[in-house]
Phi, psi and omega in degrees: 000145179274146172283174186300320180295316178295320178300316178302313181298312182297311183292318177300318179297318180293319180291317180292338177293335179258320181239076187297334183262002184279132174269093186284348180295341175284335185258321186240133180244121181264071178198170180291131176255156179214183182303326184261010178289152174303151180304139177156188180253128182244132181233129180197165178255129179206139179056038178062026176220153175276130182258134178236115187227134176242130177244141176214132175050045176077010180233155171271116182264343178205138175214115182230143176253141179231155173249355183242135175297323180297317179295321178294317178299314181304311180297320183294329182295339181305315182298328183272308187289328178302311182292318178299317181293321178296315178300315179298318181297319178298322181281341186233032180301139178249106182308135179086349181255146175302126184301337182293341177300312179288316182301309181293320179299319179293320178299314179299316179303313184289317177298323181297336178294344178264004177131155182303318181299320179296317179297318179294321179295316178294320178301315180297319178298316181292320178299322178295317177300315184289334174295320180278324185224081183298163177301147177233088177275151176277140182282000000 
């Protein structure tokens, strides 16, 4: 297992290989997060596991432990890819079509840049969402 400093280097290098101009320090914090930490995503190694923590409004809204750098990277990309996909969707809106068509397609495209497995994993997540909440296009 990598320590927090090594983890930061590995994940930053992988993210910058796809998004070279992105300042990820605004999105990801490689230190221990707590209830009173500024809002954001915190990544660190503790108790021989990688910790993934999201804080919002003075609360921890999500805390997951991982043993794989790939699983941690996949979860961490949410903070980055969500915003990129939303920005892209706003610029490429298709009148009459459910905005999620463009949004989900962009997410799959971006996750796939990190490897086939990441793209397939995101596709499966989106398919599950669409089973419960299908697209609603205007006629």
